[in-house]
Tab-separated table of C-alpha atoms and ligand atoms in Angstrom:
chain	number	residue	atom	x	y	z
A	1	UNK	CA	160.503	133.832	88.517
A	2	UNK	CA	162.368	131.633	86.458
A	3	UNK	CA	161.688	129.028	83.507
A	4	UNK	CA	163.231	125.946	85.625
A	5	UNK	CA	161.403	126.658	88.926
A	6	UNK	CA	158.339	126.221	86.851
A	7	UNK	CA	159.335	123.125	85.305
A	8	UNK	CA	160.053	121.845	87.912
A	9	UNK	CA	156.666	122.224	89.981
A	10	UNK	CA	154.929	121.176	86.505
A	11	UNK	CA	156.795	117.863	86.257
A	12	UNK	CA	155.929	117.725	90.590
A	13	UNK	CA	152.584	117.943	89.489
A	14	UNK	CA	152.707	115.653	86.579
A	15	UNK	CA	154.184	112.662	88.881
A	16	UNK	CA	151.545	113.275	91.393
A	17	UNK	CA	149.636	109.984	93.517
A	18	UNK	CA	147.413	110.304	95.775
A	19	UNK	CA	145.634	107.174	97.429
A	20	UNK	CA	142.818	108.502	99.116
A	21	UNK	CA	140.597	111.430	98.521
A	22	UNK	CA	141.851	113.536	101.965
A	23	UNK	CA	145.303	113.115	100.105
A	24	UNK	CA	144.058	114.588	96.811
A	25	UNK	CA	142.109	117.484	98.713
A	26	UNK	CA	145.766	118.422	100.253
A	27	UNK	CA	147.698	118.477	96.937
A	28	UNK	CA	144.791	120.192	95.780
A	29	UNK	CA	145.410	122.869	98.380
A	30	UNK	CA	149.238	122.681	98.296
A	31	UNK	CA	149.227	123.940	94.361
A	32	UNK	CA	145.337	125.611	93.606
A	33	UNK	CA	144.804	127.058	96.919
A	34	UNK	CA	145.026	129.947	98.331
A	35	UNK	CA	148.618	129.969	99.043
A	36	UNK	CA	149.189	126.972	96.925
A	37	UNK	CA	152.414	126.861	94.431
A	38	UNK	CA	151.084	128.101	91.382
A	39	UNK	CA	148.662	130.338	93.287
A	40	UNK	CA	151.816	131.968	94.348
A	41	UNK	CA	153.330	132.103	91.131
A	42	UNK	CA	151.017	134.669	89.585
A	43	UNK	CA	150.720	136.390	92.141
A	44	UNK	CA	154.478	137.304	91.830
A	45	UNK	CA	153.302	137.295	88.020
A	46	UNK	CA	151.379	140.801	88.258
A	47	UNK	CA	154.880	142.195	90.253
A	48	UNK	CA	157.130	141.360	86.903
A	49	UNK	CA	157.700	144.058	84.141
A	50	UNK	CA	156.290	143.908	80.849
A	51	UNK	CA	158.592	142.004	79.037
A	52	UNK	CA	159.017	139.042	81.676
A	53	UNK	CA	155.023	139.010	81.391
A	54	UNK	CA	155.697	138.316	77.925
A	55	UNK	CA	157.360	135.796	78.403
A	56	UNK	CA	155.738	133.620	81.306
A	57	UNK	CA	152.010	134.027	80.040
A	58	UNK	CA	151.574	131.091	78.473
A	59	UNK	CA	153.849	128.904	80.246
A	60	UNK	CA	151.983	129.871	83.884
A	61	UNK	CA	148.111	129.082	82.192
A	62	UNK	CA	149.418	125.846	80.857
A	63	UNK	CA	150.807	125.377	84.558
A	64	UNK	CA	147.806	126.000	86.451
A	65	UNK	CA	145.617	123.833	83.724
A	66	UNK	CA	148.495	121.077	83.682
A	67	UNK	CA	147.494	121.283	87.735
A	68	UNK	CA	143.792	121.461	87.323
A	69	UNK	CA	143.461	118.638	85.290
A	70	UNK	CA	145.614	116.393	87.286
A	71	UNK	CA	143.592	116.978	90.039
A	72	UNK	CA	140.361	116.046	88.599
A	73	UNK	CA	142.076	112.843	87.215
A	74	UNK	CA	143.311	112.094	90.788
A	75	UNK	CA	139.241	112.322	91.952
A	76	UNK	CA	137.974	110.116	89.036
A	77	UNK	CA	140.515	107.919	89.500
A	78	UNK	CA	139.566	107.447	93.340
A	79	UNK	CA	135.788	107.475	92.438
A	80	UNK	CA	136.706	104.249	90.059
A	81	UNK	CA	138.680	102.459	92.495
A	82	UNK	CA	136.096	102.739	95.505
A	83	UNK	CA	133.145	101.163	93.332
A	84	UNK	CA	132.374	98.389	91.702
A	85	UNK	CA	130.809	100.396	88.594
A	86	UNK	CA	132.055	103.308	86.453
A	87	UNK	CA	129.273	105.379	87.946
A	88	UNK	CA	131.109	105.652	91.546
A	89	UNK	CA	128.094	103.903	92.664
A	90	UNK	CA	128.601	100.877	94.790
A	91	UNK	CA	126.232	98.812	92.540
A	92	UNK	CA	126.654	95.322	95.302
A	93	UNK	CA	124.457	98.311	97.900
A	94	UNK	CA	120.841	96.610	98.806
A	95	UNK	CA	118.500	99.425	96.705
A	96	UNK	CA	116.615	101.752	98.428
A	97	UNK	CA	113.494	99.772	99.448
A	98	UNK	CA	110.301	100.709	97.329
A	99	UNK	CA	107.367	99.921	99.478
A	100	UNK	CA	104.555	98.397	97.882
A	101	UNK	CA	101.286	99.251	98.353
A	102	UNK	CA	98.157	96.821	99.799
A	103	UNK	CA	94.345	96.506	98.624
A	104	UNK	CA	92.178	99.294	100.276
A	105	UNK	CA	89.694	96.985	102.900
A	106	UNK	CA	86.860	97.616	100.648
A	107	UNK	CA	88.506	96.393	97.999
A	108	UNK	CA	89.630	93.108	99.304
A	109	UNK	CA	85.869	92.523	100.912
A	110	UNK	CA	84.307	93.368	97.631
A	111	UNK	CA	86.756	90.995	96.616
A	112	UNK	CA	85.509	88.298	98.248
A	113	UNK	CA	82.122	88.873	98.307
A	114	UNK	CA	82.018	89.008	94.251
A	115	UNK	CA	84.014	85.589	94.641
A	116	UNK	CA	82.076	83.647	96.861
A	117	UNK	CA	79.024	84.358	94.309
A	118	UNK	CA	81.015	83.792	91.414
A	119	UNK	CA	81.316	80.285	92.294
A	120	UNK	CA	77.616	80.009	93.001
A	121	UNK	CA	77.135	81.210	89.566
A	122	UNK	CA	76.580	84.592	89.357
A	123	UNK	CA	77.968	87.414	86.933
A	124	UNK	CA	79.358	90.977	87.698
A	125	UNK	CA	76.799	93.578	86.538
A	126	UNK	CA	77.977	97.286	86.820
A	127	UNK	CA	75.405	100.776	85.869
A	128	UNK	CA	76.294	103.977	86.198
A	129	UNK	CA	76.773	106.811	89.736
A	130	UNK	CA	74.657	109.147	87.595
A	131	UNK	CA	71.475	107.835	87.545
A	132	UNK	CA	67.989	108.848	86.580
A	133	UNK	CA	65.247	108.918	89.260
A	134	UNK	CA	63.181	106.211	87.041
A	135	UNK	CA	66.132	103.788	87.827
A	136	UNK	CA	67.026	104.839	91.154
A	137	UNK	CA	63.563	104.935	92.338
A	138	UNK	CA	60.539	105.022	90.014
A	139	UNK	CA	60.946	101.522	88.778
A	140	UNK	CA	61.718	99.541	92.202
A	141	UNK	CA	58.061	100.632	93.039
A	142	UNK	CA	58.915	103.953	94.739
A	143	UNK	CA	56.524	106.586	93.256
A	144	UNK	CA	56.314	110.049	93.348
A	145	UNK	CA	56.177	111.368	96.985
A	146	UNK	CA	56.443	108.129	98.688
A	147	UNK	CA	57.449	108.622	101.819
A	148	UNK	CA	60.006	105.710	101.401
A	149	UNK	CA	62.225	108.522	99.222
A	150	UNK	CA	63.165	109.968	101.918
A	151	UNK	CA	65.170	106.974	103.770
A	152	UNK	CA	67.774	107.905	101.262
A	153	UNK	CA	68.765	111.796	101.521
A	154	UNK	CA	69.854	112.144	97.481
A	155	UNK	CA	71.611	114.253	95.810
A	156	UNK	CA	70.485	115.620	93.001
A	157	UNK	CA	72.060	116.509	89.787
A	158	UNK	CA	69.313	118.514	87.791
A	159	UNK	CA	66.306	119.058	89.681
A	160	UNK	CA	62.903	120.201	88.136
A	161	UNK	CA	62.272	117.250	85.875
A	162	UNK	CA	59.964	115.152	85.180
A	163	UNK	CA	62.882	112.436	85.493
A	164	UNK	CA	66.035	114.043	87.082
A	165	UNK	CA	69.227	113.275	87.116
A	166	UNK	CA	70.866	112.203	90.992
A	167	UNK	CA	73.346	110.288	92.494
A	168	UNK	CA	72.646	106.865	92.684
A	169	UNK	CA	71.871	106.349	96.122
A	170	UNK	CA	72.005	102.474	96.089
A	171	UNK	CA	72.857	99.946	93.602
A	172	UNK	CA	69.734	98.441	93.309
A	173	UNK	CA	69.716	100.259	90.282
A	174	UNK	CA	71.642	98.439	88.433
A	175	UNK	CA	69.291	95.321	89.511
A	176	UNK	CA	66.635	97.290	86.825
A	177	UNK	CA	69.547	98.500	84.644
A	178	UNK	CA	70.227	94.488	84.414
A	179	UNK	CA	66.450	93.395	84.082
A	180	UNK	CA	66.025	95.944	80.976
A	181	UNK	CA	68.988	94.478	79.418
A	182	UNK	CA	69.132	90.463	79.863
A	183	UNK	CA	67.800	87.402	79.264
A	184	UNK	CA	66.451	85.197	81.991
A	185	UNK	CA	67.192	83.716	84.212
A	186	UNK	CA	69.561	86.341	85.485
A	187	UNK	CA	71.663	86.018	88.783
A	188	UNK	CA	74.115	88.940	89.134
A	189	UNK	CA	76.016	90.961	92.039
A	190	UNK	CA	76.513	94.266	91.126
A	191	UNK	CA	79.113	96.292	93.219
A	192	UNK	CA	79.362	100.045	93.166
A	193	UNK	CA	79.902	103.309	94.874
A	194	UNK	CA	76.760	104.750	95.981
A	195	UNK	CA	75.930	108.476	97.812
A	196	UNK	CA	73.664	109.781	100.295
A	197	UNK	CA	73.320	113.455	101.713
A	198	UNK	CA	74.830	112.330	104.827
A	199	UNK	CA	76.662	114.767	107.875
A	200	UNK	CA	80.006	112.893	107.870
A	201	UNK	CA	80.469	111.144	110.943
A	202	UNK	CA	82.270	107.983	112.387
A	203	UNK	CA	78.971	106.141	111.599
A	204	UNK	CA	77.596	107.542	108.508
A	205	UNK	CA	79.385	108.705	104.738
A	206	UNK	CA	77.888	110.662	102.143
A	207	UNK	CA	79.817	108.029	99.977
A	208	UNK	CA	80.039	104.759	100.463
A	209	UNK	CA	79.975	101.330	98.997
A	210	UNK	CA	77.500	98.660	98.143
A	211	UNK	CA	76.369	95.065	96.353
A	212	UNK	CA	73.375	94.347	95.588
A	213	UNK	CA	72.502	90.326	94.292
A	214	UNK	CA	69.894	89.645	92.219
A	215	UNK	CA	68.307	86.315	91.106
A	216	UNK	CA	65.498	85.678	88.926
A	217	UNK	CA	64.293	82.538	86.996
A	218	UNK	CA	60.793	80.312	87.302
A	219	UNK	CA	59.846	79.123	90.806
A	220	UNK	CA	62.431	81.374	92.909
A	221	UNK	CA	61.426	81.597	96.487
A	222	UNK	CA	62.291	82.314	99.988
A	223	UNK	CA	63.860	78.988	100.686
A	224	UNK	CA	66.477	79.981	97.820
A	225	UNK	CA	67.222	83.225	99.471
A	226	UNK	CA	67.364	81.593	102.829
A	227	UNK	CA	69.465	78.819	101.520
A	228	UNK	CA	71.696	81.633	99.184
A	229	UNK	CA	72.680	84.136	101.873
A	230	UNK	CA	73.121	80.892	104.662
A	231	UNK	CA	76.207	79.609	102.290
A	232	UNK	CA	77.258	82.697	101.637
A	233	UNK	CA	77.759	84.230	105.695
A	234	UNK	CA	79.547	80.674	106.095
A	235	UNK	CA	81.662	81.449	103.137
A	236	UNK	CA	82.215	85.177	104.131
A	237	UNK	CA	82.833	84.710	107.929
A	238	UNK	CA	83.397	81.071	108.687
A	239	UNK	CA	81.791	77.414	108.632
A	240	UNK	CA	80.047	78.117	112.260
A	241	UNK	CA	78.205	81.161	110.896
A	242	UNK	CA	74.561	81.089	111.916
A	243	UNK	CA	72.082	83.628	110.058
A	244	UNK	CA	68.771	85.334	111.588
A	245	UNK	CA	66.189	86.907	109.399
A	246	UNK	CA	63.952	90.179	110.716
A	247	UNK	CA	60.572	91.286	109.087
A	248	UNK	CA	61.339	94.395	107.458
A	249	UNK	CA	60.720	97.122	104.659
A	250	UNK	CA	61.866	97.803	101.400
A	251	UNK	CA	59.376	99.246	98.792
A	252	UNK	CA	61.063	96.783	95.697
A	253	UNK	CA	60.414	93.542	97.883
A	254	UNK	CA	57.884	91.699	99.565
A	255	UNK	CA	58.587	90.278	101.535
A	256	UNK	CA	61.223	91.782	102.850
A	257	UNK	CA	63.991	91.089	105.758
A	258	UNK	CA	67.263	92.190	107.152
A	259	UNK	CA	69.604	89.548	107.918
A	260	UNK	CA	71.472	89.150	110.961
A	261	UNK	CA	75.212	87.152	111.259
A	262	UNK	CA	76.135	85.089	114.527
A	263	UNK	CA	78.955	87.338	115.742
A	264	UNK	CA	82.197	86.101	114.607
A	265	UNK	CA	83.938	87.847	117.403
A	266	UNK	CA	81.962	86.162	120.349
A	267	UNK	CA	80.648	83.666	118.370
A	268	UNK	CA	77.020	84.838	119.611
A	269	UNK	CA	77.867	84.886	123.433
A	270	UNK	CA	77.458	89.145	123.271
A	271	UNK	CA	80.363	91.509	122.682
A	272	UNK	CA	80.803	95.219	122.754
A	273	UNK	CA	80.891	94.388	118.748
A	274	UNK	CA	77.762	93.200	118.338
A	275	UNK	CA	76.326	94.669	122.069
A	276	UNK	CA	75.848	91.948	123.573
A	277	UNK	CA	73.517	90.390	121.266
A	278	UNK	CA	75.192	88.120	119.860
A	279	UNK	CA	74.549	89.167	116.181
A	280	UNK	CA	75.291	91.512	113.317
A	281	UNK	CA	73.242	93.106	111.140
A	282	UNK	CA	74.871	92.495	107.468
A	283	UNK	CA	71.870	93.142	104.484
A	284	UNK	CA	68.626	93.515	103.456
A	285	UNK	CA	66.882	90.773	100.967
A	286	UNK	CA	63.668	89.868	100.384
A	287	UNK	CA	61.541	87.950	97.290
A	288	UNK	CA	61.663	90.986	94.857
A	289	UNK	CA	58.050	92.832	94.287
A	290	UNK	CA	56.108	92.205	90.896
A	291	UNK	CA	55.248	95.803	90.402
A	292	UNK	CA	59.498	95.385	89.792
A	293	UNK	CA	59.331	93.099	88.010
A	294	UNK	CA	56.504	94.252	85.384
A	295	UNK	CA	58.085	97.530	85.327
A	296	UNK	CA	61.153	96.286	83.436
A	297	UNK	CA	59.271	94.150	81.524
A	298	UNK	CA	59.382	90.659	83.223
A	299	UNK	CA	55.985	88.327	83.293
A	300	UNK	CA	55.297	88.223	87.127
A	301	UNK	CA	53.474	85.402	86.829
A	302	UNK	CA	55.940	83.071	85.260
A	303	UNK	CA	59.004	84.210	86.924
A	304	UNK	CA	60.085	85.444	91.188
A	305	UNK	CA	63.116	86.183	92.369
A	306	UNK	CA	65.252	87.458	95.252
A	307	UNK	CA	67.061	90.712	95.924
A	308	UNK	CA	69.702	91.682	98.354
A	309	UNK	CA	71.590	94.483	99.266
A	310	UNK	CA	74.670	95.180	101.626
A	311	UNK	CA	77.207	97.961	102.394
A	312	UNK	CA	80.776	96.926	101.898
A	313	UNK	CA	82.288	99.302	104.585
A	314	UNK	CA	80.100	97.524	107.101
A	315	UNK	CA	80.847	94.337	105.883
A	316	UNK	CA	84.552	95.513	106.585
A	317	UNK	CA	84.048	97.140	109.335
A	318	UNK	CA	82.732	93.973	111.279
A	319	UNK	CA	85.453	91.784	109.560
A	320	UNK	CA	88.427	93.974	110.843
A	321	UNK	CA	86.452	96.123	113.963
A	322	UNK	CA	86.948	99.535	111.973
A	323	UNK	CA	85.020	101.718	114.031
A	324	UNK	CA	85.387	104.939	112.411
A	325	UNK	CA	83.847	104.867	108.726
A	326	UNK	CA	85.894	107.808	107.877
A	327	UNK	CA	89.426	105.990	108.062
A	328	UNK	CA	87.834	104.669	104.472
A	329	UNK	CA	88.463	107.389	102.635
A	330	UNK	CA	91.377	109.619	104.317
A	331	UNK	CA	93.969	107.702	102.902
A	332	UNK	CA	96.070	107.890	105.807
A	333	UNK	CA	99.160	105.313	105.130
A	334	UNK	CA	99.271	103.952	108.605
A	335	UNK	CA	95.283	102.648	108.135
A	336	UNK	CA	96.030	101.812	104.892
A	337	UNK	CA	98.644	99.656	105.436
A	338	UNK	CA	96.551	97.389	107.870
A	339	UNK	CA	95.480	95.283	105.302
A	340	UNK	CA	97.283	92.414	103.949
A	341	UNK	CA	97.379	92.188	99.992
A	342	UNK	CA	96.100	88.718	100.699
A	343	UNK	CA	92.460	88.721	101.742
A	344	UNK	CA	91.912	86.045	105.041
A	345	UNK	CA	88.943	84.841	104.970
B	1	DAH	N1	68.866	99.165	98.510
B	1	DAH	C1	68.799	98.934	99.939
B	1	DAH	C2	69.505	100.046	100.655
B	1	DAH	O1	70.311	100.717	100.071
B	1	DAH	C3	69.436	97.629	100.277
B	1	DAH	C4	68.617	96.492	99.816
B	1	DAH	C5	67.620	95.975	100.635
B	1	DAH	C6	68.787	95.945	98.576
B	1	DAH	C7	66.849	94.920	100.216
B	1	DAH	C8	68.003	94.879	98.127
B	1	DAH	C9	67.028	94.375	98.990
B	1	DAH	O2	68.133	94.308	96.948
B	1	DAH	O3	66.287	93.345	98.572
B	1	DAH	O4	69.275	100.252	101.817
């Protein structure tokens, strides 16, 4: 080992270029590795005798950091070169993409549905899931052990009370919530997430969504509902749009219907969509009761009104031919992803 050999590889090292990084990986090897220069160097370093040891030390350290450092200025300086940012990131790259995400179907439909009465006038009204069986029930003329209580399997919160607490199983609710609370005339929707004690199956939820309408002023009647929920299925499924209305039940109105849509698919010649009748069933309506009325207050005699409710995942389901209510609320990305930010109407 002597002094000049050293100086020698250290002023090598010193005038060292590389252009590429496969070249700096081989000087890295020809003087750090294994049997690189200065690799070799101390290991003929623990062969010397004492004194030589001495005297080479310090100069062999400064050697191998002299060689370390080089090395690493080699890499950064390849790293600069081959981007267009100090980062070593090639910043003119298209970014990864982020994808966005799109309005859940009952979203957009509620949507709409909330728009189309909007411009007919009507507010947003909004009551609580936890309800108390005086809203849900008791004051749209259901009373104790009616059998009508048990179209809607409920779920109760606190049972034993003279007034429990459940969850809402329709938002017809709020319709009483908004009686109690406003000044006439009133005309509201009021959307809302609504529960039943239903077996999950591709045709039924134990949660799913609703809006009810409500309209009330002096010398409301069934013309104004016909004429109402006529603009609106032309508004919600196209100019053509013929309604139909069936006799029906509902213990807040009398009367009371459920209301029928031309098919939009077959335009009422019969499809497997609407089984060959040529319509779909969309809501129930109907002039709304005076017992309902009275109970929250309202002269009867003065002022009528109509009701009407309808179930958003239907509504949806018909628009786009979901046929498996469950899709709803799995979250699964490739449903999801169906549905255009941008409601079509
Ligand atoms: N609340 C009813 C239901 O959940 C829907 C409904 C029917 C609402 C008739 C109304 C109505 O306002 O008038 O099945």
């Amino acid at each position: 080992m002597n002094r000049e050999d050293i100086e020698q590889i250290k002023a090598q090292i010193e005038a060292l270029k590389c252009k590429t990084a496969k070249e700096v990986e081989e000087a890295r090897v020809q003087i750090l590795g294994k049997k690189g220069q200065v690799t070799r160097l101390f290991e003929e370093f623990r062969t010397i005798d004492k004194d030589m040891k001495r005297e080479f030390g310090k100069t062999l350290n400064e050697l191998k950091q002299t060689a370390t450092a080089k090395i690493e200025e080699l890499k950064a300086a390849l790293g600069e070169e081959n981007s267009a940012g100090v980062s070593g990131q090639d910043l003119s790259m298209p970014g990864d993409p982020l994808p966005l995400g799109s309005r859940h179907p009952v979203s957009i439909v509620r949507e709409q549905i909330v728009e189309i009465f909007r411009k007919f006038g009507y507010d947003v009204a909004e009551g609580p899931e936890i309800e108390d069986d005086y809203h849900v029930f008791e004051a749209l003329n259901f009373p104790a052990n009616h059998p009508a209580r048990d179209m809607q399997d409920t779920f109760f919160v606190s049972a034993g009370h003279i007034n429990p607490l459940l969850l809402r199983t329709h938002t017809s609710s709020v319709q009483v919530r908004t009686m109690e609370r406003s000044s006439l005339p009133i005309r509201v929707v009021c959307p809302g997430r609504v529960f039943r004690n239903e077996a999950i199956s591709a045709r039924a939820h134990c949660i799913f969504h609703q809006i009810e309408g409500l309209y009330i002023d002096e010398n409301v009647t069934f013309a104004d509902l016909k004429q109402a929920l006529l603009l609106f299925a032309r508004e919600m499924f196209g100019p053509d749009t013929q309604i139909r209305m069936r006799p029906s039940y509902f213990p807040f109105t009398e009367p009371s219907t459920e209301v029928d849509v031309s098919c939009n698919i077959c335009h009422g010649q019969g499809c497997n969509v609407c089984k060959g009748t040529g319509w779909l069933e969309i809501l129930g309506a109907g002039m709304v009761d005076p017992n309902v009325l009275e109970a929250s207050g309202i002269d009867s005699k003065k002022y009528s009104g109509f009701a009407f409710g309808m179930g958003l995942e239907r509504i949806a389901m018909l628009k786009w031919q979901v046929n498996d209510l469950r899709h709803y609320f799995e979250n699964d990305l490739r449903f999801l992803s169906e549905f255009s930010a941008a409601p079509e109407v």
